[in-house]
Coordinates of C-alpha atoms in Angstrom, one line a residue:
Chain V
M1 CA -70.6 112.2 144.2
Y2 CA -70.0 114.3 141.1
L3 CA -68.0 111.4 139.6
F4 CA -71.0 109.1 139.9
I5 CA -73.6 111.5 138.6
S6 CA -71.4 112.9 135.9
P7 CA -72.9 110.8 133.1
W8 CA -76.3 112.1 134.0
L9 CA -75.0 115.6 134.5
I10 CA -73.6 115.7 131.0
G11 CA -76.8 114.2 129.7
F12 CA -78.8 116.8 131.6
F13 CA -77.0 119.7 129.9
V14 CA -76.8 118.1 126.4
F15 CA -80.2 116.4 126.2
A16 CA -82.4 118.5 128.5
L17 CA -81.2 122.0 129.4
Y18 CA -79.7 122.8 126.0
P19 CA -82.8 121.6 124.0
I20 CA -85.2 123.4 126.3
L21 CA -83.4 126.7 126.0
S22 CA -82.7 126.5 122.3
S23 CA -86.3 125.5 121.6
L24 CA -87.3 128.7 123.5
Y25 CA -85.0 130.6 121.2
Y26 CA -86.2 128.9 118.0
S27 CA -89.8 129.6 119.0
F28 CA -89.0 133.3 118.4
T29 CA -87.5 132.6 114.9
D30 CA -88.4 131.5 111.5
Y31 CA -86.4 128.3 111.0
D32 CA -86.5 125.6 108.3
I33 CA -83.6 123.6 109.8
I34 CA -81.5 124.1 106.6
H35 CA -81.1 127.9 106.6
P36 CA -80.0 129.7 109.8
P37 CA -82.9 130.8 112.1
K38 CA -84.2 134.3 111.6
Y39 CA -85.6 136.3 114.6
V40 CA -89.2 137.2 114.2
G41 CA -90.3 138.1 117.7
L42 CA -93.7 136.8 118.9
A43 CA -94.9 136.1 115.4
N44 CA -95.1 132.4 115.9
Y45 CA -97.1 132.7 119.0
K46 CA -99.4 135.2 117.3
E47 CA -99.9 132.9 114.4
M48 CA -100.6 130.0 116.6
F49 CA -103.6 131.6 118.2
Q50 CA -105.0 132.5 114.8
N51 CA -104.3 129.1 113.2
D52 CA -107.3 126.9 112.8
L53 CA -105.3 123.7 112.9
F54 CA -103.8 124.7 116.2
W55 CA -107.2 125.2 117.8
K56 CA -108.5 122.1 116.1
S57 CA -105.6 120.1 117.8
V58 CA -106.3 121.7 121.2
V59 CA -110.0 120.9 121.0
V60 CA -109.3 117.3 119.9
T61 CA -106.7 116.7 122.6
V62 CA -108.8 118.3 125.4
R63 CA -112.0 116.4 124.3
Y64 CA -110.1 113.1 124.2
T65 CA -108.5 113.8 127.6
F66 CA -111.6 114.9 129.5
I67 CA -113.7 112.0 128.3
S68 CA -111.4 109.1 128.2
V69 CA -109.2 109.7 131.3
P70 CA -112.1 109.8 133.8
I71 CA -113.7 106.7 132.3
Q72 CA -110.4 104.9 132.2
L73 CA -109.9 105.7 135.9
L74 CA -113.4 104.5 136.8
L75 CA -113.0 101.3 135.0
A76 CA -109.6 100.6 136.4
L77 CA -110.8 101.3 139.9
G78 CA -113.9 99.3 139.4
F79 CA -112.0 96.2 138.2
A80 CA -109.5 96.7 141.0
L81 CA -112.3 96.7 143.6
L82 CA -113.8 93.6 142.1
L83 CA -110.5 91.8 142.0
N84 CA -109.5 92.8 145.4
A85 CA -112.4 90.8 146.8
K86 CA -112.2 87.1 147.3
I87 CA -113.3 85.8 144.0
P88 CA -112.6 82.4 142.3
F89 CA -110.0 82.5 139.5
R90 CA -108.8 85.9 140.8
G91 CA -105.3 85.3 139.5
F92 CA -106.6 84.4 136.1
F93 CA -108.8 87.5 135.9
R94 CA -105.9 89.8 136.9
T95 CA -103.6 88.4 134.3
A96 CA -106.2 88.4 131.6
M97 CA -107.1 92.0 132.4
Y98 CA -103.5 93.1 132.3
F99 CA -102.6 91.1 129.1
P100 CA -103.9 93.8 126.6
S101 CA -101.5 96.3 128.2
M102 CA -98.6 94.3 126.9
V103 CA -99.7 94.9 123.3
S104 CA -98.8 98.5 123.2
G105 CA -98.1 101.2 120.6
V106 CA -98.1 100.2 117.0
A107 CA -99.2 96.6 117.4
M108 CA -102.3 97.7 119.3
S109 CA -103.0 100.4 116.8
L110 CA -102.8 97.9 113.9
L111 CA -105.0 95.4 115.7
W112 CA -107.7 98.0 116.4
Y113 CA -107.4 99.4 112.9
W114 CA -108.6 96.0 111.8
I115 CA -111.2 95.7 114.6
F116 CA -112.8 99.0 113.6
N117 CA -112.9 98.1 110.0
P118 CA -116.6 98.6 109.1
S119 CA -117.0 95.7 106.7
I120 CA -114.7 92.9 108.1
G121 CA -113.8 94.1 111.6
L122 CA -114.7 92.6 114.9
F123 CA -116.2 95.6 116.6
N124 CA -119.3 96.0 114.4
Y125 CA -119.7 92.2 114.4
V126 CA -119.9 92.2 118.2
L127 CA -122.3 95.1 118.1
S128 CA -124.5 93.2 115.7
W129 CA -125.0 90.5 118.4
F130 CA -126.9 93.2 120.2
G131 CA -128.8 94.3 117.1
I132 CA -126.7 97.5 116.6
S133 CA -125.3 98.3 113.2
G134 CA -122.1 100.2 113.9
P135 CA -120.8 103.3 112.1
A136 CA -117.7 103.4 109.9
W137 CA -115.6 104.3 113.0
L138 CA -112.2 105.5 111.8
M139 CA -113.5 106.6 108.5
S140 CA -116.2 108.8 110.0
P141 CA -115.3 112.3 111.3
D142 CA -118.1 111.9 113.9
Y143 CA -116.8 108.7 115.3
A144 CA -113.1 108.4 114.8
L145 CA -112.2 110.2 118.1
Y146 CA -114.6 108.0 120.0
A147 CA -113.1 104.9 118.4
L148 CA -109.7 106.0 119.8
M149 CA -111.3 106.5 123.2
I150 CA -112.8 103.0 123.1
M151 CA -109.5 101.6 122.2
S152 CA -107.8 103.3 125.2
F153 CA -110.2 101.5 127.6
W154 CA -108.7 98.2 126.4
T155 CA -105.5 98.9 128.4
V156 CA -107.1 99.8 131.8
G157 CA -105.3 96.7 133.2
S158 CA -102.1 98.7 133.9
G159 CA -104.1 101.3 135.9
M160 CA -105.9 98.5 137.6
I161 CA -102.7 97.1 138.9
L162 CA -101.8 100.4 140.5
F163 CA -105.2 100.6 142.2
L164 CA -104.8 97.0 143.4
A165 CA -101.6 97.9 145.0
G166 CA -103.2 100.9 146.6
L167 CA -106.2 98.8 147.9
Q168 CA -103.8 96.3 149.4
G169 CA -102.3 99.2 151.4
V170 CA -105.7 99.9 153.1
P171 CA -105.5 98.4 156.6
S172 CA -108.1 95.7 157.0
S173 CA -108.6 96.8 160.6
L174 CA -110.1 100.1 159.5
V175 CA -112.5 98.3 157.2
E176 CA -113.5 95.8 159.9
A177 CA -114.0 98.7 162.4
A178 CA -116.3 100.5 160.0
R179 CA -118.2 97.2 159.3
L180 CA -118.7 96.7 163.1
D181 CA -120.1 100.2 163.3
G182 CA -122.7 99.1 160.8
A183 CA -121.5 100.8 157.7
G184 CA -122.6 99.3 154.5
R185 CA -120.5 98.4 151.5
F186 CA -121.0 101.7 149.8
R187 CA -120.3 103.8 153.0
I188 CA -117.1 101.9 153.7
F189 CA -115.9 102.5 150.1
L190 CA -116.8 106.2 150.3
N191 CA -115.5 107.0 153.8
V192 CA -112.6 104.5 154.3
T193 CA -111.3 103.1 151.1
L194 CA -111.5 106.1 148.8
P195 CA -109.7 108.5 151.1
M196 CA -107.0 105.9 151.7
I197 CA -106.3 105.4 148.0
S198 CA -106.7 109.0 147.1
P199 CA -103.0 109.5 146.4
V200 CA -103.0 106.7 143.9
L201 CA -106.1 108.1 142.3
L202 CA -104.6 111.6 142.1
F203 CA -101.3 110.3 140.7
Q204 CA -103.1 108.4 138.0
L205 CA -105.4 111.2 137.2
I206 CA -102.5 113.7 136.6
M207 CA -100.3 111.1 134.8
G208 CA -103.3 110.1 132.6
V209 CA -103.9 113.7 131.7
I210 CA -100.2 114.4 130.9
D211 CA -100.0 111.2 128.8
S212 CA -103.1 111.9 126.8
F213 CA -101.8 115.4 126.1
Q214 CA -99.0 113.6 124.2
V215 CA -101.0 111.1 122.1
F216 CA -99.1 110.4 118.9
T217 CA -98.9 106.7 117.9
Q218 CA -102.6 106.2 117.4
A219 CA -103.0 109.3 115.3
Y220 CA -99.9 108.5 113.2
V221 CA -100.7 104.8 112.6
M222 CA -104.5 104.7 112.5
T223 CA -105.9 108.0 111.2
Q224 CA -103.1 110.4 110.2
G225 CA -105.0 113.0 112.0
G226 CA -108.1 112.5 109.9
P227 CA -110.8 112.1 108.8
N228 CA -111.3 115.8 108.3
Y229 CA -108.9 116.6 111.2
S230 CA -111.2 114.8 113.7
T231 CA -108.2 113.1 115.4
W232 CA -105.7 116.0 114.8
F233 CA -103.9 115.6 118.2
Y234 CA -101.7 118.3 119.5
V235 CA -98.4 116.4 119.3
Y236 CA -99.4 115.1 115.8
N237 CA -99.9 118.8 114.8
L238 CA -96.5 119.6 116.3
Y239 CA -94.8 116.7 114.5
T240 CA -96.4 117.7 111.2
S241 CA -95.4 121.3 111.3
A242 CA -91.8 120.5 112.3
F243 CA -91.1 117.4 110.1
K244 CA -93.5 117.7 107.2
E245 CA -93.7 121.4 106.7
Y246 CA -90.2 122.1 108.1
R247 CA -91.3 125.0 110.3
A248 CA -89.1 124.3 113.3
G249 CA -89.6 127.8 114.7
Y250 CA -93.4 127.6 114.7
S251 CA -93.2 124.1 116.0
S252 CA -90.9 125.1 118.9
A253 CA -93.5 127.6 119.9
L254 CA -96.1 124.8 120.0
A255 CA -93.6 122.7 122.0
W256 CA -93.2 125.5 124.6
V257 CA -96.9 125.8 125.1
L258 CA -97.1 122.1 125.7
L259 CA -94.2 122.3 128.1
I260 CA -95.9 125.1 130.1
V261 CA -99.2 123.2 130.3
V262 CA -97.5 120.0 131.5
M263 CA -95.4 121.9 134.0
A264 CA -98.6 123.5 135.4
F265 CA -100.1 120.0 135.8
T266 CA -96.9 118.8 137.5
A267 CA -97.0 121.7 139.9
L268 CA -100.6 120.7 140.7
I269 CA -99.7 117.1 141.5
I270 CA -96.9 118.3 143.9
K271 CA -99.2 120.8 145.6
L272 CA -102.1 118.3 146.0
S273 CA -99.9 115.5 147.1
N274 CA -98.2 117.7 149.7
R275 CA -101.5 118.3 151.2
Y276 CA -102.1 114.6 151.3
V277 CA -98.8 113.8 153.1
H278 CA -99.7 116.4 155.7
Y279 CA -103.1 114.7 156.2
E280 CA -101.3 111.3 156.8
G281 CA -99.5 113.0 159.6
G282 CA -95.9 112.4 158.9
G283 CA -93.2 112.9 156.3
R284 CA -91.1 110.2 154.8
K285 CA -87.8 110.7 156.5
Chain Y
M1 CA -111.7 88.1 157.2
S2 CA -112.2 84.7 158.8
T3 CA -115.5 83.1 160.0
I4 CA -114.9 82.8 163.7
P5 CA -117.8 85.0 165.0
T6 CA -120.5 82.9 163.3
A7 CA -120.3 80.3 166.1
G8 CA -122.5 82.3 168.5
P9 CA -126.2 81.2 168.2
G10 CA -127.6 84.7 168.8
A11 CA -125.8 86.2 165.9
S12 CA -127.1 83.8 163.3
P13 CA -130.1 85.7 161.8
S14 CA -128.3 88.9 160.9
V15 CA -125.2 87.1 159.9
N16 CA -127.2 84.9 157.6
K17 CA -128.8 87.9 156.0
R18 CA -125.5 89.5 155.4
R19 CA -124.1 86.2 154.0
R20 CA -126.8 86.0 151.4
K21 CA -126.3 89.6 150.5
I22 CA -122.6 89.2 150.0
D23 CA -123.2 86.1 147.9
A24 CA -125.6 87.9 145.6
F25 CA -123.1 90.7 145.2
S26 CA -120.2 88.3 144.6
I27 CA -122.2 86.5 141.9
A28 CA -123.1 89.7 140.2
S29 CA -119.5 90.9 140.2
F30 CA -118.2 87.5 139.1
I31 CA -120.5 87.7 136.1
A32 CA -119.4 91.2 135.3
L33 CA -115.8 90.0 135.4
V34 CA -116.4 87.1 133.2
V35 CA -118.2 89.3 130.6
T36 CA -115.5 92.0 130.6
T37 CA -112.6 89.6 130.6
F38 CA -114.2 87.9 127.6
L39 CA -114.5 91.2 125.8
M40 CA -110.9 92.1 126.7
L41 CA -109.5 88.9 125.5
L42 CA -111.6 88.8 122.3
P43 CA -109.3 91.1 120.3
L44 CA -106.3 89.2 121.5
F45 CA -107.9 85.9 120.5
F46 CA -108.7 87.3 117.0
M47 CA -105.2 88.7 116.7
V48 CA -103.8 85.2 117.1
S49 CA -106.6 83.5 115.1
T50 CA -106.4 86.0 112.2
S51 CA -102.6 85.5 112.0
L52 CA -103.2 81.9 111.0
K53 CA -105.9 82.5 108.4
S54 CA -105.5 82.5 104.7
K55 CA -105.7 85.7 102.6
K56 CA -109.1 84.6 101.3
E57 CA -110.6 83.9 104.7
L58 CA -109.8 87.4 105.8
L59 CA -112.5 89.0 103.8
T60 CA -115.3 86.8 105.1
F61 CA -117.9 88.5 107.3
P62 CA -118.7 87.7 110.0
P63 CA -115.1 86.9 110.9
T64 CA -114.6 83.2 111.6
F65 CA -113.4 82.4 115.2
L66 CA -111.0 79.7 114.2
P67 CA -109.1 79.5 110.9
E68 CA -110.7 77.1 108.4
S69 CA -107.3 75.9 107.4
W70 CA -104.4 76.8 109.7
Q71 CA -101.8 78.7 107.7
W72 CA -98.7 78.2 109.7
S73 CA -96.8 79.3 106.6
N74 CA -97.9 82.9 107.4
Y75 CA -95.2 82.9 110.1
R76 CA -92.6 82.0 107.5
E77 CA -94.1 84.4 104.9
I78 CA -93.7 87.5 107.2
F79 CA -89.9 87.1 107.1
D80 CA -90.0 87.4 103.3
T81 CA -92.0 90.6 103.5
L82 CA -90.8 94.1 104.3
N83 CA -87.5 93.1 105.9
F84 CA -89.3 91.8 108.9
G85 CA -86.4 89.8 110.2
Q86 CA -84.1 92.8 109.8
M87 CA -86.6 95.1 111.6
Y88 CA -86.9 92.6 114.5
M89 CA -83.1 92.4 114.8
N90 CA -82.8 96.2 114.7
S91 CA -85.3 96.6 117.5
L92 CA -83.6 93.9 119.6
I93 CA -80.1 95.5 119.1
I94 CA -81.4 99.0 120.0
G95 CA -83.4 97.6 122.9
I96 CA -80.5 95.7 124.4
L97 CA -78.0 98.5 124.0
T98 CA -80.6 100.9 125.6
V99 CA -80.9 98.5 128.5
V100 CA -77.1 98.3 129.0
G101 CA -76.8 102.1 128.8
T102 CA -79.7 102.8 131.1
L103 CA -78.5 100.3 133.7
F104 CA -74.9 101.6 133.7
S105 CA -75.7 105.3 133.9
S106 CA -78.8 105.2 136.0
A107 CA -77.1 102.9 138.6
L108 CA -74.1 105.2 138.7
A109 CA -76.2 108.3 139.2
G110 CA -78.7 106.7 141.5
Y111 CA -75.8 105.5 143.7
G112 CA -74.3 109.0 143.6
F113 CA -77.5 110.6 144.7
A114 CA -78.2 108.0 147.4
R115 CA -74.8 107.8 149.2
Y116 CA -73.3 111.2 149.0
R117 CA -74.4 114.5 150.5
G118 CA -72.3 117.3 149.1
K119 CA -72.6 120.9 148.3
G120 CA -75.5 121.4 145.8
S121 CA -76.5 117.7 145.8
N122 CA -80.1 118.7 146.7
L123 CA -80.2 121.2 143.9
W124 CA -79.1 118.6 141.4
F125 CA -81.5 116.1 142.7
M126 CA -84.4 118.5 142.3
L127 CA -83.3 119.3 138.8
M128 CA -83.1 115.6 138.1
L129 CA -86.6 115.1 139.3
S130 CA -88.0 118.0 137.3
T131 CA -86.7 116.5 134.1
M132 CA -88.9 113.5 134.8
M133 CA -91.9 115.5 133.7
L134 CA -90.3 116.9 130.6
P135 CA -92.5 115.9 127.6
Y136 CA -90.3 114.5 124.8
P137 CA -92.2 116.4 122.1
A138 CA -91.1 119.6 123.8
I139 CA -87.4 118.9 123.3
M140 CA -87.4 116.8 120.1
I141 CA -86.8 119.6 117.6
P142 CA -83.5 120.9 119.1
Q143 CA -82.4 117.3 119.7
F144 CA -83.1 116.6 116.1
I145 CA -81.1 119.6 115.0
L146 CA -78.3 118.6 117.3
F147 CA -78.1 115.1 116.0
S148 CA -78.3 116.1 112.4
K149 CA -75.4 118.5 113.0
L150 CA -73.5 115.4 114.3
N151 CA -74.5 113.5 111.1
W152 CA -76.3 110.9 113.2
I153 CA -79.5 110.9 111.1
D154 CA -80.4 107.5 109.8
T155 CA -78.2 105.8 112.3
F156 CA -79.1 104.0 115.6
L157 CA -77.0 106.5 117.6
P158 CA -79.8 109.0 118.4
L159 CA -81.8 106.1 119.8
I160 CA -79.1 104.6 121.9
V161 CA -76.6 107.2 123.0
P162 CA -79.0 109.3 125.2
A163 CA -79.7 106.1 127.3
F164 CA -76.0 106.1 128.3
F165 CA -76.6 109.4 130.1
G166 CA -79.3 108.2 132.4
S167 CA -83.0 108.9 132.6
A168 CA -84.6 110.5 135.6
Y169 CA -87.3 107.9 136.3
N170 CA -84.8 105.1 136.5
I171 CA -82.2 107.1 138.5
F172 CA -84.9 108.0 141.0
L173 CA -86.0 104.4 141.3
L174 CA -82.5 103.1 141.9
R175 CA -81.7 106.0 144.2
Q176 CA -84.6 105.0 146.4
F177 CA -83.4 101.4 146.4
F178 CA -79.7 102.3 147.1
S179 CA -80.8 104.5 150.1
T180 CA -82.2 101.4 151.8
L181 CA -78.9 99.6 151.8
P182 CA -77.4 99.7 155.3
D183 CA -74.5 102.1 155.8
E184 CA -72.5 99.5 157.8
L185 CA -71.8 97.6 154.6
F186 CA -70.1 100.6 153.0
D187 CA -68.3 101.5 156.2
A188 CA -66.9 98.0 156.3
G189 CA -65.8 98.3 152.7
R190 CA -64.2 101.6 153.3
I191 CA -62.2 100.2 156.3
D192 CA -61.0 97.4 154.0
G193 CA -59.7 100.0 151.7
C194 CA -62.2 99.7 148.9
S195 CA -62.3 102.5 146.4
E196 CA -65.7 104.3 146.0
F197 CA -66.1 102.8 142.5
R198 CA -65.4 99.3 143.7
M199 CA -68.0 99.6 146.5
W200 CA -70.5 100.6 143.8
R201 CA -69.6 97.6 141.7
Q202 CA -69.0 94.9 144.3
I203 CA -71.3 95.9 147.2
A204 CA -74.2 98.0 145.9
L205 CA -74.8 96.4 142.5
P206 CA -74.9 92.7 143.6
L207 CA -77.4 93.6 146.2
S208 CA -79.7 95.3 143.8
G209 CA -80.9 92.5 141.5
P210 CA -84.6 93.2 141.7
A211 CA -84.3 96.9 141.3
L212 CA -81.9 96.6 138.4
A213 CA -84.2 94.0 136.7
T214 CA -87.2 96.4 137.0
V215 CA -85.2 99.2 135.4
A216 CA -84.0 96.8 132.7
I217 CA -87.5 95.6 131.9
F218 CA -88.9 99.1 131.7
A219 CA -86.1 100.4 129.6
F220 CA -86.5 97.5 127.1
I221 CA -90.3 97.8 126.9
Y222 CA -90.0 101.6 126.4
S223 CA -87.4 101.2 123.6
W224 CA -89.3 98.3 122.0
N225 CA -92.6 100.2 121.8
D226 CA -91.3 103.6 120.9
L227 CA -92.5 105.0 117.6
L228 CA -91.9 108.8 117.6
T229 CA -88.1 108.8 118.0
P230 CA -87.3 106.2 115.4
V231 CA -89.8 107.8 113.0
L232 CA -87.8 111.0 113.3
Y233 CA -84.4 109.5 112.9
L234 CA -84.6 106.4 110.7
S235 CA -85.3 106.9 107.0
S236 CA -83.9 103.9 105.1
S237 CA -86.0 100.8 105.4
D238 CA -83.2 98.4 106.3
K239 CA -82.7 100.5 109.5
F240 CA -86.4 100.5 110.5
T241 CA -87.3 99.3 114.0
L242 CA -90.4 97.1 114.3
P243 CA -92.8 99.9 115.2
V244 CA -91.7 102.0 112.3
G245 CA -91.8 99.1 109.8
M246 CA -95.2 97.9 111.1
S247 CA -96.7 101.4 110.9
S248 CA -95.7 101.5 107.2
F249 CA -98.1 98.6 106.7
T250 CA -101.1 100.9 106.9
S251 CA -99.7 103.4 104.5
S252 CA -101.0 103.7 101.0
R253 CA -98.6 101.1 99.7
F254 CA -101.2 98.4 100.2
R255 CA -104.7 99.1 99.0
I256 CA -106.0 96.2 101.1
P257 CA -103.7 95.7 104.0
P258 CA -102.5 92.1 104.4
W259 CA -104.3 91.7 107.7
H260 CA -103.1 88.1 108.3
L261 CA -99.5 89.2 108.0
L262 CA -100.1 92.3 110.1
M263 CA -101.5 90.1 112.9
V264 CA -98.5 87.8 112.6
A265 CA -96.3 90.8 113.0
S266 CA -98.3 91.9 116.1
V267 CA -98.1 88.5 117.7
L268 CA -94.3 88.4 117.1
A269 CA -93.9 91.9 118.4
M270 CA -95.7 91.0 121.6
L271 CA -93.5 88.0 122.1
P272 CA -90.5 89.5 123.9
I273 CA -92.8 91.5 126.3
V274 CA -94.8 88.4 127.2
T275 CA -91.6 86.4 127.7
L276 CA -90.3 89.1 130.0
F277 CA -93.6 89.1 131.8
A278 CA -93.6 85.3 132.2
I279 CA -90.0 85.2 133.4
A280 CA -90.4 88.0 135.9
Q281 CA -94.1 88.1 136.6
K282 CA -94.0 88.9 140.2
R283 CA -91.1 91.4 139.8
F284 CA -92.8 92.9 136.8
V285 CA -95.9 93.7 138.8
E286 CA -93.9 95.0 141.7
G287 CA -91.9 97.1 139.3
I288 CA -95.1 98.7 137.9
V289 CA -96.2 99.4 141.4
L290 CA -92.8 100.7 142.5
T291 CA -92.5 103.1 139.6
G292 CA -96.1 104.0 139.4
I293 CA -96.6 105.2 142.9
K294 CA -93.3 106.9 143.4

């Protein structure tokens, strides 16, 4: 066995364990990458909590997460429910819905950078059909973060596919039985479908939260954290302090806080999903 | 699902009522789908249409749906701008080598975890799973320092070499798959005097086409779209990957970004992904489901 897992094992020590531990060490030092690190105790952590930009990044990231993730999930679930029913051109709709998810990262950011352009972009043009004159989106501190949220809804197709898979796992006999008992559409959804797909929902919720804690590309390509720090995401803050200001020590402290938060969420998913497996009445093996 | 019970004459009033209700609901949801699909596809449509417009037409508002004159030459022009061809090649090379590395190491480790129970194997497996949740930003600084000590900055090595040491997600996926292969196959191999390594290569791997394809597709897409890692390590423009080069478009070098060329770049950047999707559509969706749900 060790022969087979040895590449991973080496990788684990070199690319995971060593970086984690040394980043913990760096987080207690003053380190500019060129000169050797100098031990400063808890100074980095103390500074972090007094640093305006740190709090700015926390607020931006949390706001983005708590608004966009729930809406994304609702949209994805809604579309999955619609496309799980027998509807003409179902295959076309599924593919069309998923298509935007294939334009990820930088290409999507560039495209939407143009779409949000206040004078020649598509977004305000579409709004004008409804008689709304849109704001300057990415150039406005009040709207830039909302613009990024709107953009994130464009890729709900990938979440929708996960929900579709979950919905297909709901036994139709259960739905039929509920229908014969006189349950309406809404009751069936609430009492049969929703509990059955709750693991998928939970998984996507936690993964969505963890992912949006790590938003970087959009901030880097579209706004550079601005205007006026309105899109100053946590990882963008971390990146800037490490690779623009060369403060590897302080940045490592930021990294450790992120690590702890993500680990806490991971623990949550394991705990909650254990409860679900118990509810199902059987383990996997 | 089917319509068998409607035959009874007594059932007809209530069934008819339900029928009509379902129809109204279906029509409403159909309209909702048509509207949202239209809105979802609109940006994509404009991406392609803008990529064929002339520089002058870009600045017209409202934007024209179809180009007034179709500038196919934009697709030639992009290759004369910003090393686009070079960037494309760089991304392809890095992507393909990442796939090779990921397949090799993850298939080895996945096999090891699936077929052998030894002292400590559970412990290592749990450790492996826990690295799945390790956020990259949390380890990127020490990794950067490590690679700069090795003098690997501004080379492709930091982007490729880690793939040869396996990634937890893919190892887990392949381990799940290898566990489903029947033991009898391997017992037979052992009786025939097969070495453990040969059993991996000649029994396990040939039976794992779909799982390996899923891992390959995901490794490629991840590498193709990644921005943060290449931004850290690549500094000279002839080494840029597509995402790095494209993100430089929005920087201050251009006072008015050349939108038509940006959209050409976006269309071309999407091409490999769409091709992969078209070739392996069914498998692709299965793969998403497989990795997503765990």
